mmCIF file of C-alpha atoms in Angstrom:
data_model
loop_
_atom_site.group_PDB
_atom_site.id
_atom_site.type_symbol
_atom_site.label_atom_id
_atom_site.label_comp_id
_atom_site.label_asym_id
_atom_site.label_seq_id
_atom_site.Cartn_x
_atom_site.Cartn_y
_atom_site.Cartn_z
ATOM 1 C CA MET A 1 104.874 118.798 65.188
ATOM 2 C CA ASP A 2 106.058 116.108 62.761
ATOM 3 C CA MET A 3 104.559 112.977 64.304
ATOM 4 C CA ASP A 4 106.522 110.722 61.950
ATOM 5 C CA LYS A 5 109.728 112.092 63.450
ATOM 6 C CA ILE A 6 108.308 111.687 66.959
ATOM 7 C CA ALA A 7 107.493 108.050 66.169
ATOM 8 C CA LYS A 8 111.053 107.564 64.898
ATOM 9 C CA LEU A 9 112.466 109.096 68.093
ATOM 10 C CA GLN A 10 110.260 106.807 70.190
ATOM 11 C CA GLN A 11 111.529 103.792 68.257
ATOM 12 C CA MET A 12 115.156 104.814 68.737
ATOM 13 C CA ILE A 13 114.698 105.263 72.482
ATOM 14 C CA ASP A 14 112.874 101.935 72.756
ATOM 15 C CA GLU A 15 115.715 100.163 70.944
ATOM 16 C CA SER A 16 118.488 101.787 72.999
ATOM 17 C CA ARG A 17 119.996 100.489 76.228
ATOM 18 C CA SER A 18 122.044 103.566 77.104
ATOM 19 C CA VAL A 19 120.761 107.034 76.163
ATOM 20 C CA VAL A 20 122.878 110.077 77.031
ATOM 21 C CA PHE A 21 121.292 113.513 76.845
ATOM 22 C CA PHE A 22 123.473 116.531 76.073
ATOM 23 C CA GLY A 23 121.601 119.782 76.668
ATOM 24 C CA GLY A 24 122.024 123.527 76.554
ATOM 25 C CA ALA A 25 120.176 126.742 77.325
ATOM 26 C CA GLY A 26 117.219 125.820 75.115
ATOM 27 C CA VAL A 27 116.229 123.177 77.661
ATOM 28 C CA SER A 28 115.620 125.870 80.277
ATOM 29 C CA THR A 29 114.036 128.592 78.126
ATOM 30 C CA GLU A 30 110.764 126.688 78.505
ATOM 31 C CA SER A 31 111.137 127.353 82.246
ATOM 32 C CA ASN A 32 111.386 131.084 81.436
ATOM 33 C CA ILE A 33 115.154 131.265 81.897
ATOM 34 C CA PRO A 34 116.704 133.375 79.093
ATOM 35 C CA ASP A 35 119.434 131.924 76.937
ATOM 36 C CA PHE A 36 122.471 133.823 75.652
ATOM 37 C CA ARG A 37 122.577 133.626 71.870
ATOM 38 C CA SER A 38 119.000 133.675 70.527
ATOM 39 C CA SER A 39 117.394 136.836 69.098
ATOM 40 C CA ASP A 40 116.063 137.815 72.545
ATOM 41 C CA GLY A 41 118.910 136.278 74.561
ATOM 42 C CA LEU A 42 121.232 138.027 77.006
ATOM 43 C CA TYR A 43 123.878 138.758 74.360
ATOM 44 C CA GLN A 44 121.334 140.780 72.367
ATOM 45 C CA GLN A 45 120.372 143.036 75.301
ATOM 46 C CA THR A 46 121.932 146.407 76.125
ATOM 47 C CA TYR A 47 123.758 146.647 79.447
ATOM 48 C CA LYS A 48 126.374 148.952 80.923
ATOM 49 C CA TYR A 49 128.953 146.249 80.154
ATOM 50 C CA PRO A 50 128.663 143.500 77.488
ATOM 51 C CA PRO A 51 127.345 140.311 79.176
ATOM 52 C CA GLU A 52 130.198 138.205 77.776
ATOM 53 C CA GLN A 53 132.624 140.599 79.516
ATOM 54 C CA VAL A 54 130.683 140.566 82.802
ATOM 55 C CA VAL A 55 130.735 136.771 83.101
ATOM 56 C CA SER A 56 134.524 136.575 82.809
ATOM 57 C CA HIS A 57 137.038 135.758 85.532
ATOM 58 C CA THR A 58 138.825 139.090 85.019
ATOM 59 C CA PHE A 59 135.608 141.092 85.435
ATOM 60 C CA PHE A 60 134.631 139.131 88.551
ATOM 61 C CA MET A 61 138.007 139.840 90.158
ATOM 62 C CA HIS A 62 138.147 143.562 89.261
ATOM 63 C CA TYR A 63 134.481 144.618 89.253
ATOM 64 C CA THR A 64 132.946 142.177 91.717
ATOM 65 C CA GLU A 65 129.981 144.350 92.683
ATOM 66 C CA ALA A 66 129.025 145.001 89.046
ATOM 67 C CA PHE A 67 129.385 141.261 88.340
ATOM 68 C CA TYR A 68 126.991 140.375 91.135
ATOM 69 C CA GLU A 69 124.510 143.055 90.099
ATOM 70 C CA PHE A 70 124.218 141.404 86.681
ATOM 71 C CA TYR A 71 124.562 137.815 87.921
ATOM 72 C CA LYS A 72 121.840 138.024 90.581
ATOM 73 C CA GLU A 73 119.380 139.751 88.263
ATOM 74 C CA ARG A 74 120.015 137.953 84.972
ATOM 75 C CA MET A 75 121.433 134.509 85.833
ATOM 76 C CA MET A 76 119.818 133.472 89.128
ATOM 77 C CA PHE A 77 116.207 132.365 88.627
ATOM 78 C CA LEU A 78 115.457 130.640 91.914
ATOM 79 C CA GLU A 79 111.710 130.592 91.268
ATOM 80 C CA ALA A 80 112.098 128.581 88.035
ATOM 81 C CA LYS A 81 110.564 125.101 87.923
ATOM 82 C CA PRO A 82 111.455 122.055 85.786
ATOM 83 C CA ASN A 83 109.606 121.836 82.493
ATOM 84 C CA LYS A 84 108.438 118.895 80.391
ATOM 85 C CA ALA A 85 111.954 118.174 79.137
ATOM 86 C CA HIS A 86 113.505 117.968 82.619
ATOM 87 C CA LEU A 87 110.657 115.804 83.911
ATOM 88 C CA LYS A 88 110.682 113.341 81.003
ATOM 89 C CA LEU A 89 114.457 112.894 81.193
ATOM 90 C CA ALA A 90 114.149 112.100 84.909
ATOM 91 C CA GLN A 91 111.442 109.534 84.124
ATOM 92 C CA LEU A 92 113.606 107.979 81.407
ATOM 93 C CA GLU A 93 116.504 107.729 83.865
ATOM 94 C CA ALA A 94 114.225 106.057 86.447
ATOM 95 C CA ALA A 95 113.233 103.563 83.719
ATOM 96 C CA GLU A 96 116.973 102.874 83.168
ATOM 97 C CA LYS A 97 116.963 104.307 79.643
ATOM 98 C CA VAL A 98 118.854 107.563 80.212
ATOM 99 C CA THR A 99 122.229 106.856 81.813
ATOM 100 C CA ALA A 100 123.501 110.449 82.054
ATOM 101 C CA VAL A 101 122.379 114.031 81.546
ATOM 102 C CA ILE A 102 125.203 116.324 80.493
ATOM 103 C CA THR A 103 124.197 119.968 80.745
ATOM 104 C CA GLN A 104 125.724 123.345 79.961
ATOM 105 C CA ASN A 105 123.105 124.957 82.233
ATOM 106 C CA ILE A 106 123.781 126.169 85.775
ATOM 107 C CA ASP A 107 120.194 126.284 87.087
ATOM 108 C CA GLY A 108 119.934 122.863 88.768
ATOM 109 C CA LEU A 109 116.543 122.112 87.188
ATOM 110 C CA HIS A 110 117.522 118.595 86.100
ATOM 111 C CA GLN A 111 118.182 117.631 89.719
ATOM 112 C CA MET A 112 115.003 119.376 90.835
ATOM 113 C CA ALA A 113 113.088 117.216 88.347
ATOM 114 C CA GLY A 114 114.600 114.059 89.823
ATOM 115 C CA SER A 115 117.576 113.230 87.596
ATOM 116 C CA LYS A 116 120.429 111.668 89.570
ATOM 117 C CA ASN A 117 123.387 111.392 87.200
ATOM 118 C CA VAL A 118 123.719 115.013 86.078
ATOM 119 C CA LEU A 119 127.064 116.273 84.826
ATOM 120 C CA GLU A 120 127.188 120.064 85.000
ATOM 121 C CA LEU A 121 129.821 121.281 82.559
ATOM 122 C CA HIS A 122 129.548 124.914 83.608
ATOM 123 C CA GLY A 123 128.891 124.460 87.327
ATOM 124 C CA SER A 124 125.832 125.516 89.328
ATOM 125 C CA ILE A 125 124.338 128.632 90.910
ATOM 126 C CA HIS A 126 123.419 126.411 93.869
ATOM 127 C CA ARG A 127 127.044 125.983 94.971
ATOM 128 C CA ASN A 128 128.934 129.000 96.273
ATOM 129 C CA TYR A 129 132.170 129.105 98.248
ATOM 130 C CA CYS A 130 134.122 131.644 100.247
ATOM 131 C CA GLN A 131 137.381 132.390 98.446
ATOM 132 C CA LYS A 132 139.125 132.858 101.800
ATOM 133 C CA CYS A 133 138.027 129.910 103.968
ATOM 134 C CA GLY A 134 136.042 127.681 101.589
ATOM 135 C CA ASN A 135 132.723 127.793 103.478
ATOM 136 C CA PHE A 136 129.699 126.724 101.430
ATOM 137 C CA TYR A 137 126.693 128.987 100.798
ATOM 138 C CA ASP A 138 123.479 128.203 98.938
ATOM 139 C CA ALA A 139 121.922 130.238 96.126
ATOM 140 C CA ALA A 140 119.349 131.910 98.378
ATOM 141 C CA TYR A 141 122.106 133.397 100.565
ATOM 142 C CA VAL A 142 123.844 134.869 97.521
ATOM 143 C CA LYS A 143 120.635 136.165 95.963
ATOM 144 C CA LYS A 144 119.526 137.915 99.174
ATOM 145 C CA ALA A 145 122.898 139.462 99.964
ATOM 146 C CA GLU A 146 123.203 143.195 99.432
ATOM 147 C CA GLY A 147 126.003 144.042 97.047
ATOM 148 C CA ILE A 148 128.880 141.565 97.198
ATOM 149 C CA PRO A 149 128.002 138.362 99.140
ATOM 150 C CA ARG A 150 130.476 137.848 101.938
ATOM 151 C CA CYS A 151 131.312 134.984 104.253
ATOM 152 C CA GLU A 152 131.176 135.175 108.049
ATOM 153 C CA CYS A 153 134.979 135.375 107.920
ATOM 154 C CA GLY A 154 134.795 138.436 105.682
ATOM 155 C CA GLY A 155 135.906 136.679 102.508
ATOM 156 C CA ILE A 156 134.170 137.225 99.167
ATOM 157 C CA ILE A 157 131.885 134.397 98.050
ATOM 158 C CA LYS A 158 132.312 133.112 94.489
ATOM 159 C CA PRO A 159 129.692 131.050 92.648
ATOM 160 C CA ASP A 160 130.798 127.612 91.476
ATOM 161 C CA VAL A 161 130.099 128.476 87.850
ATOM 162 C CA VAL A 162 132.638 128.379 85.047
ATOM 163 C CA LEU A 163 133.316 131.936 83.910
ATOM 164 C CA TYR A 164 135.044 132.899 80.691
ATOM 165 C CA GLU A 165 138.829 132.426 81.025
ATOM 166 C CA GLU A 166 138.263 129.554 83.477
ATOM 167 C CA GLY A 167 138.687 125.876 82.632
ATOM 168 C CA LEU A 168 136.060 123.181 82.928
ATOM 169 C CA ASP A 169 136.317 120.705 85.802
ATOM 170 C CA SER A 170 138.550 117.837 84.660
ATOM 171 C CA ASP A 171 136.516 115.188 86.498
ATOM 172 C CA VAL A 172 133.260 116.365 84.915
ATOM 173 C CA ILE A 173 134.959 116.369 81.507
ATOM 174 C CA SER A 174 136.242 112.809 81.857
ATOM 175 C CA ARG A 175 132.907 111.500 83.159
ATOM 176 C CA SER A 176 131.042 113.219 80.332
ATOM 177 C CA ILE A 177 133.339 111.830 77.661
ATOM 178 C CA ARG A 178 133.079 108.354 79.174
ATOM 179 C CA ALA A 179 129.272 108.508 79.257
ATOM 180 C CA ILE A 180 129.077 109.675 75.635
ATOM 181 C CA SER A 181 131.586 107.104 74.397
ATOM 182 C CA GLU A 182 129.683 104.256 76.111
ATOM 183 C CA ALA A 183 126.201 105.317 74.938
ATOM 184 C CA ASP A 184 124.348 103.677 72.081
ATOM 185 C CA MET A 185 122.176 106.785 71.655
ATOM 186 C CA LEU A 186 123.132 110.449 72.074
ATOM 187 C CA MET A 187 120.360 113.042 72.148
ATOM 188 C CA ILE A 188 121.446 116.661 71.761
ATOM 189 C CA GLY A 189 118.759 119.106 72.848
ATOM 190 C CA GLY A 190 118.348 122.853 73.230
ATOM 191 C CA THR A 191 121.852 123.811 72.196
ATOM 192 C CA SER A 192 123.308 125.463 69.123
ATOM 193 C CA LEU A 193 126.630 123.638 69.694
ATOM 194 C CA ALA A 194 128.405 127.003 69.590
ATOM 195 C CA VAL A 195 130.295 126.733 72.901
ATOM 196 C CA TYR A 196 133.590 124.869 72.993
ATOM 197 C CA PRO A 197 135.071 122.707 74.350
ATOM 198 C CA ALA A 198 131.664 121.289 75.330
ATOM 199 C CA ALA A 199 130.398 121.150 71.741
ATOM 200 C CA GLY A 200 133.368 118.996 70.775
ATOM 201 C CA PHE A 201 132.381 116.268 73.227
ATOM 202 C CA ILE A 202 129.943 114.781 70.725
ATOM 203 C CA ASP A 203 132.925 113.662 68.633
ATOM 204 C CA TYR A 204 133.406 110.916 71.228
ATOM 205 C CA PHE A 205 130.066 109.342 70.328
ATOM 206 C CA HIS A 206 130.333 106.138 68.294
ATOM 207 C CA GLY A 207 126.954 104.598 69.044
ATOM 208 C CA LYS A 208 123.969 103.852 66.829
ATOM 209 C CA TYR A 209 121.652 106.860 67.059
ATOM 210 C CA LEU A 210 122.589 110.547 67.106
ATOM 211 C CA VAL A 211 119.539 112.779 67.518
ATOM 212 C CA VAL A 212 119.391 116.591 67.477
ATOM 213 C CA VAL A 213 116.333 118.408 68.872
ATOM 214 C CA ASN A 214 116.692 122.184 68.642
ATOM 215 C CA LYS A 215 114.443 125.015 67.516
ATOM 216 C CA SER A 216 117.082 126.316 65.100
ATOM 217 C CA ALA A 217 119.909 124.783 63.097
ATOM 218 C CA THR A 218 123.070 123.940 65.037
ATOM 219 C CA ALA A 219 126.278 125.950 64.686
ATOM 220 C CA ARG A 220 128.268 122.918 63.598
ATOM 221 C CA GLU A 221 127.177 120.203 61.234
ATOM 222 C CA VAL A 222 126.634 116.807 62.790
ATOM 223 C CA HIS A 223 125.703 113.675 60.928
ATOM 224 C CA ALA A 224 122.547 113.013 62.878
ATOM 225 C CA SER A 225 120.247 110.042 62.442
ATOM 226 C CA LEU A 226 117.318 112.359 63.193
ATOM 227 C CA CYS A 227 116.863 116.145 63.427
ATOM 228 C CA ILE A 228 113.758 117.754 64.926
ATOM 229 C CA ASN A 229 113.481 121.558 64.844
ATOM 230 C CA GLU A 230 110.998 121.961 67.686
ATOM 231 C CA PRO A 231 111.186 122.954 71.377
ATOM 232 C CA ILE A 232 112.775 120.084 73.319
ATOM 233 C CA GLY A 233 110.067 120.049 76.016
ATOM 234 C CA GLU A 234 107.241 119.717 73.496
ATOM 235 C CA VAL A 235 109.086 116.905 71.733
ATOM 236 C CA LEU A 236 109.940 114.884 74.840
ATOM 237 C CA ASP A 237 106.404 115.320 76.163
ATOM 238 C CA GLN A 238 105.281 113.052 73.302
ATOM 239 C CA ILE A 239 107.611 110.228 74.349
ATOM 240 C CA VAL A 240 106.180 107.267 76.250
ATOM 241 C CA VAL A 241 108.415 105.840 78.977
ATOM 242 C CA ARG A 242 108.496 102.063 78.874
#
């Protein structure tokens, strides 16, 4: 761990009034939730169908049972707990430093850690709705269901997650862009910036400090004030909240 870079990050946070955190799958890998694109991620595994095909709207509609077989086993980790990154971000929000957490993750761990203003770009496994009548079901109901989860009315339940071929929620987009554009510090953590349109949101940042904390290099070049190639949880664990 480069302690000079940690000291610089601490200074930037101390000097900032509004810090927005933009995070991806790398934030949750430290909670033992697999990502998609790393060397041991879901996209590198061998399945009956390619994962990127399974998590598409078309596949869900035509092969619903196969979708749920993959989804419940490989995308629903209800036993996962927040890690050092989630917990420190919640503490920084309580100290009125972090004003928003924008996440590409669907696991709900930021809220479990105590963060209040969480903008979920790709939805959440914890929200599920009947396609027929709109009834709400929690993640445990879906996980425990045999085969395709169904509503009391007989309708098929669909998770409130953004599948391929589906658009992001317009309200979440506008709130995310507003938060980034109003921030004086943007911290990007645990994401390769490979997924659009989310990765393009950082272009709305015009503040003072742009920080990237990711184990590997990002997919797109950003003119960051500081880059730290370490696990986000280990880095944020060094930060003192004040």
